PDB file of C-alpha atoms in Angstrom:
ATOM      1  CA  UNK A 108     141.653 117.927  80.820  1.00 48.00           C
ATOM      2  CA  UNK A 109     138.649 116.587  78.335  1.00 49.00           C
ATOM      3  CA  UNK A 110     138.931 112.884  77.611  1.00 54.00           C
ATOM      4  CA  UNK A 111     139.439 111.836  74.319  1.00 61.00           C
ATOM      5  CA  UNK A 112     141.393 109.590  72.113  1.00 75.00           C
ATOM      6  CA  UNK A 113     145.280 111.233  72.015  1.00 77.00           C
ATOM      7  CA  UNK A 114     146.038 108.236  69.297  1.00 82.00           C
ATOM      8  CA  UNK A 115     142.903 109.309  66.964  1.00 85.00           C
ATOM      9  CA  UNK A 116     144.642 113.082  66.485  1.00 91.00           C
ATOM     10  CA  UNK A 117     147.821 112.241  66.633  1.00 94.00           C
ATOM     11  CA  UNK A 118     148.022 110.632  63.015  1.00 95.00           C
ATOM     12  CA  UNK A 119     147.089 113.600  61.897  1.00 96.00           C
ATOM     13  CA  UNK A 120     150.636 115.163  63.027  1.00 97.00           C
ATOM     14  CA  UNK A 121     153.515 115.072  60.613  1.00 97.00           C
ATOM     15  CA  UNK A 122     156.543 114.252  62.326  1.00 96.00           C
ATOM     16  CA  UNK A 123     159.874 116.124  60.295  1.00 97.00           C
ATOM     17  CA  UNK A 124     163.081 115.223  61.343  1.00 96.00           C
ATOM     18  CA  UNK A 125     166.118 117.902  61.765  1.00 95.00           C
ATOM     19  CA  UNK A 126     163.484 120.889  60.887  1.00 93.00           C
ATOM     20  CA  UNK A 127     164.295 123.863  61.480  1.00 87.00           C
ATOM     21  CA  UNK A 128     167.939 122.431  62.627  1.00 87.00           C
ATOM     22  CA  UNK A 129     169.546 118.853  62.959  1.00 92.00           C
ATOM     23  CA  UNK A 130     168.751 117.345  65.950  1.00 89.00           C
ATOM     24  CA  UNK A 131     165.264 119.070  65.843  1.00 88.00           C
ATOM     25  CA  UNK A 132     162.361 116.739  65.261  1.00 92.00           C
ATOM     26  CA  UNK A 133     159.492 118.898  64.071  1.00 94.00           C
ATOM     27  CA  UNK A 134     155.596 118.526  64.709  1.00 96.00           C
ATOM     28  CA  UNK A 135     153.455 119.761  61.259  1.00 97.00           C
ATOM     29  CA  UNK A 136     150.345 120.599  62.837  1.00 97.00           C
ATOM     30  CA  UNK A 137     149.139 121.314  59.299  1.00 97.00           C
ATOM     31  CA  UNK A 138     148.392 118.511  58.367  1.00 97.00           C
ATOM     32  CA  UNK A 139     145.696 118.205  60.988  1.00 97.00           C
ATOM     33  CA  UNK A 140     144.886 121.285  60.725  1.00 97.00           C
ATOM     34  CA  UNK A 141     144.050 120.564  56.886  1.00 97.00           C
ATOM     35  CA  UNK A 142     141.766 117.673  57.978  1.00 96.00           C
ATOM     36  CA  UNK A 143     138.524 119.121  58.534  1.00 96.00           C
ATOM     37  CA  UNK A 144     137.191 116.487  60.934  1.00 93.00           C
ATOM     38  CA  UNK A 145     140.439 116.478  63.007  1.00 94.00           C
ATOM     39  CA  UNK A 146     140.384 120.230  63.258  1.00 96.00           C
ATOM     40  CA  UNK A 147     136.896 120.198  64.453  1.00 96.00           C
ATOM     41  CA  UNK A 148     137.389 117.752  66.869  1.00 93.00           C
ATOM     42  CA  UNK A 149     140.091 119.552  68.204  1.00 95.00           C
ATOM     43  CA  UNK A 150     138.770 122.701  68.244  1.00 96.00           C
ATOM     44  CA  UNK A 151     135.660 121.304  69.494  1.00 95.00           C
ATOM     45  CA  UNK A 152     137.628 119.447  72.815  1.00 95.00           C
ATOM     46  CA  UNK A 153     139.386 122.935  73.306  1.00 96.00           C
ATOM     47  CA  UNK A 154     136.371 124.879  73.362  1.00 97.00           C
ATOM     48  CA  UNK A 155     134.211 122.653  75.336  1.00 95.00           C
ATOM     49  CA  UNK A 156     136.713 122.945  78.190  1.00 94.00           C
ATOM     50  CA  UNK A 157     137.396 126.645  78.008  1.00 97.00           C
ATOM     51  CA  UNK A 158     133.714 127.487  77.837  1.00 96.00           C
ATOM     52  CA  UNK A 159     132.601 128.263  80.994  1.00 96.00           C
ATOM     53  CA  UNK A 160     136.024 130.037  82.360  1.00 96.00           C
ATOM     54  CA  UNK A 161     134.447 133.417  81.335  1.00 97.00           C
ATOM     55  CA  UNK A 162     137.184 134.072  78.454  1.00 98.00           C
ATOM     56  CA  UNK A 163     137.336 137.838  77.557  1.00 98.00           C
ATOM     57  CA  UNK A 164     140.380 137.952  75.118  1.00 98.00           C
ATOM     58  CA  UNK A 165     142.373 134.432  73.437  1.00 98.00           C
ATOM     59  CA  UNK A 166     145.996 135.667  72.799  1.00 98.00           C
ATOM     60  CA  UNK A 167     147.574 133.521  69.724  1.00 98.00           C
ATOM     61  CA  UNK A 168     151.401 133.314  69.262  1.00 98.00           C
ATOM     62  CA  UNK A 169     152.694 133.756  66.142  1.00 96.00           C
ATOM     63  CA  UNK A 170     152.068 131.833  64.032  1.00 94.00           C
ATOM     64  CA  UNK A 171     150.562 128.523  64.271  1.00 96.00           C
ATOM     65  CA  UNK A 172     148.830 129.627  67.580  1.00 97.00           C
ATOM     66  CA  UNK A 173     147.298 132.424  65.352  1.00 98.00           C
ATOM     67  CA  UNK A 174     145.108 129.636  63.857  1.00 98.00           C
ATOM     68  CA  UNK A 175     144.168 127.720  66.895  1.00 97.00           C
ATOM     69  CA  UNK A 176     143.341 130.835  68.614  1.00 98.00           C
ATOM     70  CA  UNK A 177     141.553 132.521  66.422  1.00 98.00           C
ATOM     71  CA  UNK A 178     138.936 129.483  66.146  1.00 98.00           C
ATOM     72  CA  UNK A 179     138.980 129.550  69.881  1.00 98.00           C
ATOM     73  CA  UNK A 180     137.821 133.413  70.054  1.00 98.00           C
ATOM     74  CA  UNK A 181     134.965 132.526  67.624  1.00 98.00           C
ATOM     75  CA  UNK A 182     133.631 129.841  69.429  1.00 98.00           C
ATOM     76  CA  UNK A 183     134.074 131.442  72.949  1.00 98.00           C
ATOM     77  CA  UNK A 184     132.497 135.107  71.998  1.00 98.00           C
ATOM     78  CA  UNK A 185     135.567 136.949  72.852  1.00 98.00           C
ATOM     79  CA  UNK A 186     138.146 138.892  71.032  1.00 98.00           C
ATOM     80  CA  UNK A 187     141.658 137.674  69.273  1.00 98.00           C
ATOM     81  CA  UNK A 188     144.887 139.443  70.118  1.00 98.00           C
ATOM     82  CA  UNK A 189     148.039 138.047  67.917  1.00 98.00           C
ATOM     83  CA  UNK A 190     151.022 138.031  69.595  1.00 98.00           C
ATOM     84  CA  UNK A 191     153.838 138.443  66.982  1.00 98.00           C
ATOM     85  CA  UNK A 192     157.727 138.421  66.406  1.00 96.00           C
ATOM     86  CA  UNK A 193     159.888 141.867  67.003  1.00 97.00           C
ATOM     87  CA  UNK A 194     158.953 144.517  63.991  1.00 97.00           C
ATOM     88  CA  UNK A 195     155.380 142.591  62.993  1.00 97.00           C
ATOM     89  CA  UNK A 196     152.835 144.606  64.454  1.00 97.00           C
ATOM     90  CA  UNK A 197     152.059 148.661  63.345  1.00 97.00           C
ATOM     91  CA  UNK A 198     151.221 150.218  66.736  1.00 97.00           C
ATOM     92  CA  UNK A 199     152.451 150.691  70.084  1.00 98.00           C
ATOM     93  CA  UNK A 200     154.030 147.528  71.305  1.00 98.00           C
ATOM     94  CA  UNK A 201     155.081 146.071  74.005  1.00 98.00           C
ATOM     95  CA  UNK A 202     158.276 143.726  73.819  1.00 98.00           C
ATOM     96  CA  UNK A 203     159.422 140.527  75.990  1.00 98.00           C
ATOM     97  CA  UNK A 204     163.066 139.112  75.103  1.00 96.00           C
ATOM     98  CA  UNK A 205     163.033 135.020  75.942  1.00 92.00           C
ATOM     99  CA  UNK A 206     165.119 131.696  74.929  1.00 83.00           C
ATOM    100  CA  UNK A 207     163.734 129.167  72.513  1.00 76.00           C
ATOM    101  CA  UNK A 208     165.222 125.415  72.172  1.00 67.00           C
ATOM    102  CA  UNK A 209     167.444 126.298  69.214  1.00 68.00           C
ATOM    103  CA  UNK A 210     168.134 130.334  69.745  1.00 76.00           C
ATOM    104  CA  UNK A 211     166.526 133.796  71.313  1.00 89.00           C
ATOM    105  CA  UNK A 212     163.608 135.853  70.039  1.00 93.00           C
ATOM    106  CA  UNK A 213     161.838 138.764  71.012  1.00 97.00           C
ATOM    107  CA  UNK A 214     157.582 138.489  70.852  1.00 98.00           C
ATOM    108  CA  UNK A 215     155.768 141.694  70.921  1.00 98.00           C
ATOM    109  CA  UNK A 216     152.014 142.698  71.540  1.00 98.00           C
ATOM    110  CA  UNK A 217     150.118 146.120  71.277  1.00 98.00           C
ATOM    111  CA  UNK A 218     149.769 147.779  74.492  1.00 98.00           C
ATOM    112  CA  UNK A 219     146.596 148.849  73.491  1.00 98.00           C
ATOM    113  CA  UNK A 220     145.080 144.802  73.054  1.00 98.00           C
ATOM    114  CA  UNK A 221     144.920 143.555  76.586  1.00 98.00           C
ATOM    115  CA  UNK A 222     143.037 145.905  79.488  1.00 98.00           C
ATOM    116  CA  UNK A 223     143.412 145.706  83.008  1.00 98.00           C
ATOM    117  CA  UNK A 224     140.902 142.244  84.210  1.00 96.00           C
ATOM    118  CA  UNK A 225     140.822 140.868  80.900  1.00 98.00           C
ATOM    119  CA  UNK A 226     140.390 137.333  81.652  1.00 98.00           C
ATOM    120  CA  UNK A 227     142.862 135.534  79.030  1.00 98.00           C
ATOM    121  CA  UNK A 228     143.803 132.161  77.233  1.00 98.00           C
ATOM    122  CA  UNK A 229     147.216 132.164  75.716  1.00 98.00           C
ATOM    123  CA  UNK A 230     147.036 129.875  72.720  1.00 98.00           C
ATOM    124  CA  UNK A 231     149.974 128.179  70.404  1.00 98.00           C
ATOM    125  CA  UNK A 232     150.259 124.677  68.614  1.00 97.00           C
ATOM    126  CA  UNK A 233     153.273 123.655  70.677  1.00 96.00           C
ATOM    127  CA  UNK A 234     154.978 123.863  74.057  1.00 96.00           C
ATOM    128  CA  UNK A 235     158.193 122.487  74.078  1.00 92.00           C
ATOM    129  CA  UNK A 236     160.835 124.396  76.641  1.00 91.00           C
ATOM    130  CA  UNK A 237     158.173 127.311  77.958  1.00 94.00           C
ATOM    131  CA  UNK A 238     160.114 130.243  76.671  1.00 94.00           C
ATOM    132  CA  UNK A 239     157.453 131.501  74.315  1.00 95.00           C
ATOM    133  CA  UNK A 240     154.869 130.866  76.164  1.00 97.00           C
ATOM    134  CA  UNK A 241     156.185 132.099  78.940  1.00 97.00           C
ATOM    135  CA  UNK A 242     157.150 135.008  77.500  1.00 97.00           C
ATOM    136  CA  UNK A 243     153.526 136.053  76.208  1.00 98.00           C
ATOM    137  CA  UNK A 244     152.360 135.402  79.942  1.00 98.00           C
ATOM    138  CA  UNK A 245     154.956 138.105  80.929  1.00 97.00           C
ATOM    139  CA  UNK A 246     153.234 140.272  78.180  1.00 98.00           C
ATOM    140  CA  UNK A 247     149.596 140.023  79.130  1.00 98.00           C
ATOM    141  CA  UNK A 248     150.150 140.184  82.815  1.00 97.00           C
ATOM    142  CA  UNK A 249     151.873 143.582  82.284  1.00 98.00           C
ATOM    143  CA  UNK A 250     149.188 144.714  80.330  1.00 98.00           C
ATOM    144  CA  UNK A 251     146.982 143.855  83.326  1.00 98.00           C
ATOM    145  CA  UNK A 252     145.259 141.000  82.060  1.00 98.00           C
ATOM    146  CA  UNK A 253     144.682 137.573  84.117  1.00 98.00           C
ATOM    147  CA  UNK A 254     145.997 134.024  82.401  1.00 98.00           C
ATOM    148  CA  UNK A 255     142.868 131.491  82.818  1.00 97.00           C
ATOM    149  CA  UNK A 256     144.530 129.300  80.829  1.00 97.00           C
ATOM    150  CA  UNK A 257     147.500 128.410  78.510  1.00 98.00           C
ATOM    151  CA  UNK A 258     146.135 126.332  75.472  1.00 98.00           C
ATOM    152  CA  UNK A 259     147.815 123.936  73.544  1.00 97.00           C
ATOM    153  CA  UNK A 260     147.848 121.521  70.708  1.00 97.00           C
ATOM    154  CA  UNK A 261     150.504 119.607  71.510  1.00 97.00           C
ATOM    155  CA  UNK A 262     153.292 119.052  74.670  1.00 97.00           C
ATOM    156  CA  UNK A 263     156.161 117.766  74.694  1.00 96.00           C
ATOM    157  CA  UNK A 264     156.687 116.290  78.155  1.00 97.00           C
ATOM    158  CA  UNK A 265     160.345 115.367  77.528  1.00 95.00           C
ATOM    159  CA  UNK A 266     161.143 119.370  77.611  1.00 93.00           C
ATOM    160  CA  UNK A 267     159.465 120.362  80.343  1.00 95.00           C
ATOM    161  CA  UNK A 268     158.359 123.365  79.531  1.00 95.00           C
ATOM    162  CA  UNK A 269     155.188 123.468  81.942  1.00 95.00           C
ATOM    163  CA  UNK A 270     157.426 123.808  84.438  1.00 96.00           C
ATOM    164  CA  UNK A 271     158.138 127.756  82.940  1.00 95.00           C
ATOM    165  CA  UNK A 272     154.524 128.310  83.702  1.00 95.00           C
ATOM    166  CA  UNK A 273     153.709 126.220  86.861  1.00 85.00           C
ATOM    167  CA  UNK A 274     151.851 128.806  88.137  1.00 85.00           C
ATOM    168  CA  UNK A 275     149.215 128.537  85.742  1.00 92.00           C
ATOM    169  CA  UNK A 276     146.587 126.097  84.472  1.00 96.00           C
ATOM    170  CA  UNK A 277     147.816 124.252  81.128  1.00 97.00           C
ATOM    171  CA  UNK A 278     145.675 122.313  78.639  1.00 95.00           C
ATOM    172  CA  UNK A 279     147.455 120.256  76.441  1.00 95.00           C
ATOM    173  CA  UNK A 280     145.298 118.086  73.962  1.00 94.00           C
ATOM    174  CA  UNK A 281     148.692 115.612  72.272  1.00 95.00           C
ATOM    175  CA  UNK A 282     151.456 114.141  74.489  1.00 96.00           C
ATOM    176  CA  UNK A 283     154.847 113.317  73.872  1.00 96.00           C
ATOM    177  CA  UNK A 284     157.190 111.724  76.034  1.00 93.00           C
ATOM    178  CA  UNK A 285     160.214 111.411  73.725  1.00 81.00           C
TER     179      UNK A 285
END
């Protein structure tokens, strides 16, 4: 993991108590994301670790990870492939069923966006239990791709959701322990 200073990025999080539901405390990512030298810092930390893993395709879940990744996939010469909620996305999909904290949701991706040996990051702003992420995992790996990495903004270590994808290498830039 790069070294840097967690505390200088994380004032730049928004912390929004019982969002989406009570008992939920929310992480705004937009506010750092609004902040252009905290975004380039982060995007710059991210980067600089990813860029020698030979990166052929960044896969961004929907929606925050859309940003992140997409900035990723610029800076790393490779292409974007959004990974989106059931009934988002005009072609061929394929679809992966999976549990998140406070319900179930189903995330889709074309079948057409990932080819066999693509060498792939899976980015989002947030892992909190694993079921997203580990649900777009399940997605590119059928497609034939290979995870390098999974990419994220923020952790939340109380959840434990890196224990969904223990299999793979996880960069996490923010920690939170409660």
């Amino acid at each position: 993991m790069p070294k840097f200073n967690q505390t200088s990025l994380k004032k730049y999080i928004r912390e929004i108590p019982d969002y989406p539901k009570k008992g939920i405390l929310f992480y705004d990512v937009t506010t750092l994301f609004s902040d252009p030298t905290a975004f380039r810092k982060t995007c710059s930390v991210l980067t600089n670790f990813l860029k020698t893993q030979k990166i052929t395709k960044i896969v961004g879940i929907e929606s925050r990870g859309f940003i992140l990744g997409a900035v990723l996939a610029y800076n790393l010469h490779c292409g974007f492939v959004p990974v989106r909620k059931k009934g988002k996305l005009p072609y061929k999909t394929l679809s992966c069923d999976y549990k998140l904290e406070y319900g179930e949701a189903t995330l889709e991706i074309h079948r057409d966006a990932i080819k066999k040996g693509d060498r792939v990051v899976i980015a989002d702003d947030l892992l909190a239990t694993g079921g997203t992420a580990k649900a777009a995992g399940e997605l590119v790996t059928k497609l034939g791709g290979k995870i390098v990495n999974f990419c994220f903004l923020i952790e939340l270590d109380f959840l434990r959701g890196r224990d969904k994808l223990k299999e793979n290498k996880i960069i996490s830039l923010l920690h939170y322990q409660s």
